[in-house]
């Protein structure tokens, strides 16, 4: 199994920092309101928010990154992910109906994107593989599309 792009760690860390900033903002606002009423000691909520933010920004991204892996064979894509609940998905290329490559603003900043395979069926009909270098995601999309076309001929 292959790991995701190392740049995906930076994406996960940036998302964690954004979440941490939100938690800290809410904690500071709550502390300001409670302090004005004299109902809570100042600094406790902010300290908890900073601790949570450190976990979100520095601990979880590395764990989440290591939880992902993938492999491509001649006619299937294998995707593995999950920290607590581990999922192993096999996508036969013969079931793929269309393929997307997407990139949000944070991913764009770090040069990574996600490959999404849409398959026939209703349960888990879209399989997303995030954290690929954009060139790799586009190459994989083109290779899988070529294999689908060969199956149709």
PDB file of C-alpha atoms in Angstrom:
ATOM      1  CA  UNK A   1       0.000   0.000   0.000  1.00  0.00           C
ATOM      2  CA  UNK A   2       1.189   3.510  -0.813  1.00  0.00           C
ATOM      3  CA  UNK A   3       0.931   6.495   1.532  1.00  0.00           C
ATOM      4  CA  UNK A   4      -0.661   9.797   0.575  1.00  0.00           C
ATOM      5  CA  UNK A   5       1.452  12.762  -0.478  1.00  0.00           C
ATOM      6  CA  UNK A   6       3.481  14.210   2.422  1.00  0.00           C
ATOM      7  CA  UNK A   7       1.852  17.560   1.587  1.00  0.00           C
ATOM      8  CA  UNK A   8      -1.430  16.107   2.867  1.00  0.00           C
ATOM      9  CA  UNK A   9      -0.010  16.401   6.405  1.00  0.00           C
ATOM     10  CA  UNK A  10       0.230  20.158   5.864  1.00  0.00           C
ATOM     11  CA  UNK A  11      -3.371  20.248   4.621  1.00  0.00           C
ATOM     12  CA  UNK A  12      -4.579  18.350   7.685  1.00  0.00           C
ATOM     13  CA  UNK A  13      -2.524  20.600   9.966  1.00  0.00           C
ATOM     14  CA  UNK A  14      -3.951  23.752   8.325  1.00  0.00           C
ATOM     15  CA  UNK A  15      -7.492  22.442   8.803  1.00  0.00           C
ATOM     16  CA  UNK A  16      -6.676  21.648  12.428  1.00  0.00           C
ATOM     17  CA  UNK A  17      -5.343  25.170  12.970  1.00  0.00           C
ATOM     18  CA  UNK A  18      -8.522  26.661  11.482  1.00  0.00           C
ATOM     19  CA  UNK A  19     -10.653  24.527  13.826  1.00  0.00           C
ATOM     20  CA  UNK A  20      -8.414  25.415  16.757  1.00  0.00           C
ATOM     21  CA  UNK A  21      -8.774  29.129  16.013  1.00  0.00           C
ATOM     22  CA  UNK A  22     -12.565  28.711  15.998  1.00  0.00           C
ATOM     23  CA  UNK A  23     -12.552  26.907  19.351  1.00  0.00           C
ATOM     24  CA  UNK A  24     -10.255  29.537  20.861  1.00  0.00           C
ATOM     25  CA  UNK A  25     -12.468  32.356  19.581  1.00  0.00           C
ATOM     26  CA  UNK A  26     -15.587  30.795  21.093  1.00  0.00           C
ATOM     27  CA  UNK A  27     -13.766  30.100  24.370  1.00  0.00           C
ATOM     28  CA  UNK A  28     -12.495  33.684  24.623  1.00  0.00           C
ATOM     29  CA  UNK A  29     -15.947  35.084  23.883  1.00  0.00           C
ATOM     30  CA  UNK A  30     -17.547  32.786  26.484  1.00  0.00           C
ATOM     31  CA  UNK A  31     -14.903  33.769  29.025  1.00  0.00           C
ATOM     32  CA  UNK A  32     -15.499  37.460  28.369  1.00  0.00           C
ATOM     33  CA  UNK A  33     -19.230  37.036  28.953  1.00  0.00           C
ATOM     34  CA  UNK A  34     -18.775  34.916  32.093  1.00  0.00           C
ATOM     35  CA  UNK A  35     -16.040  37.196  33.470  1.00  0.00           C
ATOM     36  CA  UNK A  36     -18.266  40.250  33.031  1.00  0.00           C
ATOM     37  CA  UNK A  37     -20.843  38.480  35.201  1.00  0.00           C
ATOM     38  CA  UNK A  38     -18.203  37.292  37.666  1.00  0.00           C
ATOM     39  CA  UNK A  39     -19.247  33.677  37.120  1.00  0.00           C
ATOM     40  CA  UNK A  40     -16.012  31.966  36.052  1.00  0.00           C
ATOM     41  CA  UNK A  41     -12.285  32.261  36.601  1.00  0.00           C
ATOM     42  CA  UNK A  42     -10.599  33.856  33.615  1.00  0.00           C
ATOM     43  CA  UNK A  43      -8.306  31.710  31.505  1.00  0.00           C
ATOM     44  CA  UNK A  44      -9.612  28.211  32.141  1.00  0.00           C
ATOM     45  CA  UNK A  45     -11.731  27.951  28.988  1.00  0.00           C
ATOM     46  CA  UNK A  46      -8.947  29.484  26.891  1.00  0.00           C
ATOM     47  CA  UNK A  47      -6.437  26.999  28.302  1.00  0.00           C
ATOM     48  CA  UNK A  48      -8.715  24.084  27.467  1.00  0.00           C
ATOM     49  CA  UNK A  49      -9.282  25.505  23.973  1.00  0.00           C
ATOM     50  CA  UNK A  50      -5.509  25.889  23.466  1.00  0.00           C
ATOM     51  CA  UNK A  51      -4.932  22.290  24.539  1.00  0.00           C
ATOM     52  CA  UNK A  52      -7.680  21.075  22.213  1.00  0.00           C
ATOM     53  CA  UNK A  53      -6.242  23.253  19.442  1.00  0.00           C
ATOM     54  CA  UNK A  54      -2.769  21.779  19.913  1.00  0.00           C
ATOM     55  CA  UNK A  55      -4.223  18.282  19.612  1.00  0.00           C
ATOM     56  CA  UNK A  56      -6.221  19.232  16.497  1.00  0.00           C
ATOM     57  CA  UNK A  57      -3.271  20.972  14.830  1.00  0.00           C
ATOM     58  CA  UNK A  58      -0.293  18.822  15.784  1.00  0.00           C
ATOM     59  CA  UNK A  59      -1.306  15.369  17.048  1.00  0.00           C
ATOM     60  CA  UNK A  60      -4.331  14.319  14.989  1.00  0.00           C
ATOM     61  CA  UNK A  61      -3.005  15.346  11.542  1.00  0.00           C
ATOM     62  CA  UNK A  62      -0.085  12.925  11.766  1.00  0.00           C
ATOM     63  CA  UNK A  63      -2.373  10.111  12.920  1.00  0.00           C
ATOM     64  CA  UNK A  64      -4.967  10.842  10.260  1.00  0.00           C
ATOM     65  CA  UNK A  65      -2.244  10.931   7.588  1.00  0.00           C
ATOM     66  CA  UNK A  66      -0.834   7.548   8.644  1.00  0.00           C
ATOM     67  CA  UNK A  67      -4.338   6.038   8.619  1.00  0.00           C
ATOM     68  CA  UNK A  68      -4.647   6.464   4.834  1.00  0.00           C
ATOM     69  CA  UNK A  69      -3.111   4.200   2.192  1.00  0.00           C
ATOM     70  CA  UNK A  70      -3.994   3.097  -1.315  1.00  0.00           C
ATOM     71  CA  UNK A  71      -2.890   0.805  -4.110  1.00  0.00           C
ATOM     72  CA  UNK A  72      -3.769   0.538  -7.776  1.00  0.00           C
ATOM     73  CA  UNK A  73      -3.696  -2.786  -9.593  1.00  0.00           C
ATOM     74  CA  UNK A  74      -4.500  -3.633 -13.187  1.00  0.00           C
ATOM     75  CA  UNK A  75      -8.248  -3.537 -12.597  1.00  0.00           C
ATOM     76  CA  UNK A  76      -8.911  -2.322  -9.018  1.00  0.00           C
ATOM     77  CA  UNK A  77      -8.241   0.521  -6.600  1.00  0.00           C
ATOM     78  CA  UNK A  78      -7.707  -0.347  -2.944  1.00  0.00           C
ATOM     79  CA  UNK A  79      -8.276   2.403  -0.353  1.00  0.00           C
ATOM     80  CA  UNK A  80      -7.654   1.995   3.369  1.00  0.00           C
ATOM     81  CA  UNK A  81      -8.428   4.619   6.007  1.00  0.00           C
ATOM     82  CA  UNK A  82      -9.558   5.164   9.562  1.00  0.00           C
ATOM     83  CA  UNK A  83      -8.021   5.633  12.987  1.00  0.00           C
ATOM     84  CA  UNK A  84     -10.678   3.997  15.192  1.00  0.00           C
ATOM     85  CA  UNK A  85     -12.851   2.388  12.560  1.00  0.00           C
ATOM     86  CA  UNK A  86     -10.639   1.087   9.789  1.00  0.00           C
ATOM     87  CA  UNK A  87     -12.198   0.738   6.368  1.00  0.00           C
ATOM     88  CA  UNK A  88     -10.753  -1.151   3.425  1.00  0.00           C
ATOM     89  CA  UNK A  89     -12.505  -0.451   0.143  1.00  0.00           C
ATOM     90  CA  UNK A  90     -11.964  -2.222  -3.171  1.00  0.00           C
ATOM     91  CA  UNK A  91     -13.200  -0.466  -6.301  1.00  0.00           C
ATOM     92  CA  UNK A  92     -13.275  -2.641  -9.442  1.00  0.00           C
ATOM     93  CA  UNK A  93     -12.712  -0.350 -12.421  1.00  0.00           C
ATOM     94  CA  UNK A  94     -15.529  -2.116 -14.265  1.00  0.00           C
ATOM     95  CA  UNK A  95     -18.002  -0.568 -11.779  1.00  0.00           C
ATOM     96  CA  UNK A  96     -16.740   3.009 -12.185  1.00  0.00           C
ATOM     97  CA  UNK A  97     -19.222   5.325 -13.898  1.00  0.00           C
ATOM     98  CA  UNK A  98     -17.300   8.574 -13.710  1.00  0.00           C
ATOM     99  CA  UNK A  99     -14.218  10.064 -12.076  1.00  0.00           C
ATOM    100  CA  UNK A 100     -13.629  13.476 -10.496  1.00  0.00           C
ATOM    101  CA  UNK A 101     -10.445  15.232  -9.464  1.00  0.00           C
ATOM    102  CA  UNK A 102     -11.105  18.033  -6.986  1.00  0.00           C
ATOM    103  CA  UNK A 103      -9.086  20.576  -5.071  1.00  0.00           C
ATOM    104  CA  UNK A 104     -10.166  23.032  -2.380  1.00  0.00           C
ATOM    105  CA  UNK A 105      -8.298  26.215  -1.480  1.00  0.00           C
ATOM    106  CA  UNK A 106      -6.126  24.603   1.208  1.00  0.00           C
ATOM    107  CA  UNK A 107      -5.319  21.643  -1.058  1.00  0.00           C
ATOM    108  CA  UNK A 108      -4.508  24.032  -3.896  1.00  0.00           C
ATOM    109  CA  UNK A 109      -2.036  25.871  -1.653  1.00  0.00           C
ATOM    110  CA  UNK A 110      -0.136  22.627  -1.030  1.00  0.00           C
ATOM    111  CA  UNK A 111      -0.533  21.092  -4.502  1.00  0.00           C
ATOM    112  CA  UNK A 112      -2.703  18.132  -3.573  1.00  0.00           C
ATOM    113  CA  UNK A 113      -6.184  17.055  -4.556  1.00  0.00           C
ATOM    114  CA  UNK A 114      -8.703  14.262  -4.260  1.00  0.00           C
ATOM    115  CA  UNK A 115      -9.618  11.546  -6.720  1.00  0.00           C
ATOM    116  CA  UNK A 116     -13.274  10.481  -6.491  1.00  0.00           C
ATOM    117  CA  UNK A 117     -14.545   7.337  -8.197  1.00  0.00           C
ATOM    118  CA  UNK A 118     -18.320   7.156  -8.625  1.00  0.00           C
ATOM    119  CA  UNK A 119     -19.537   3.599  -8.966  1.00  0.00           C
ATOM    120  CA  UNK A 120     -22.786   1.864  -9.812  1.00  0.00           C
ATOM    121  CA  UNK A 121     -24.926   1.152  -6.789  1.00  0.00           C
ATOM    122  CA  UNK A 122     -26.186   3.134  -3.838  1.00  0.00           C
ATOM    123  CA  UNK A 123     -24.112   2.174  -0.790  1.00  0.00           C
ATOM    124  CA  UNK A 124     -20.717   3.887  -0.787  1.00  0.00           C
ATOM    125  CA  UNK A 125     -21.176   4.765  -4.451  1.00  0.00           C
ATOM    126  CA  UNK A 126     -18.479   7.463  -4.251  1.00  0.00           C
ATOM    127  CA  UNK A 127     -15.006   6.492  -3.079  1.00  0.00           C
ATOM    128  CA  UNK A 128     -12.752   9.447  -2.277  1.00  0.00           C
ATOM    129  CA  UNK A 129      -8.966   9.235  -2.178  1.00  0.00           C
ATOM    130  CA  UNK A 130      -7.659  12.556  -0.799  1.00  0.00           C
ATOM    131  CA  UNK A 131      -4.104  13.800  -0.504  1.00  0.00           C
ATOM    132  CA  UNK A 132      -2.714  12.917  -3.916  1.00  0.00           C
ATOM    133  CA  UNK A 133      -0.303  15.189  -5.741  1.00  0.00           C
ATOM    134  CA  UNK A 134      -2.441  16.837  -8.447  1.00  0.00           C
ATOM    135  CA  UNK A 135      -0.313  15.386 -11.251  1.00  0.00           C
ATOM    136  CA  UNK A 136      -0.736  11.893  -9.744  1.00  0.00           C
ATOM    137  CA  UNK A 137      -4.498  12.348  -9.299  1.00  0.00           C
ATOM    138  CA  UNK A 138      -4.898  13.468 -12.919  1.00  0.00           C
ATOM    139  CA  UNK A 139      -2.646  10.642 -14.172  1.00  0.00           C
ATOM    140  CA  UNK A 140      -4.641   8.076 -12.170  1.00  0.00           C
ATOM    141  CA  UNK A 141      -7.912   9.538 -13.511  1.00  0.00           C
ATOM    142  CA  UNK A 142      -6.658   9.210 -17.096  1.00  0.00           C
ATOM    143  CA  UNK A 143      -5.318   5.673 -16.566  1.00  0.00           C
ATOM    144  CA  UNK A 144      -8.553   4.476 -14.951  1.00  0.00           C
ATOM    145  CA  UNK A 145     -10.601   6.143 -17.687  1.00  0.00           C
ATOM    146  CA  UNK A 146      -8.477   4.321 -20.269  1.00  0.00           C
ATOM    147  CA  UNK A 147      -9.084   0.994 -18.526  1.00  0.00           C
ATOM    148  CA  UNK A 148     -12.831   1.675 -18.431  1.00  0.00           C
ATOM    149  CA  UNK A 149     -12.841   2.395 -22.166  1.00  0.00           C
ATOM    150  CA  UNK A 150     -10.966  -0.831 -22.862  1.00  0.00           C
ATOM    151  CA  UNK A 151     -13.624  -2.747 -20.933  1.00  0.00           C
ATOM    152  CA  UNK A 152     -16.334  -1.170 -23.088  1.00  0.00           C
ATOM    153  CA  UNK A 153     -14.691  -2.170 -26.380  1.00  0.00           C
TER     154      UNK A 153
END
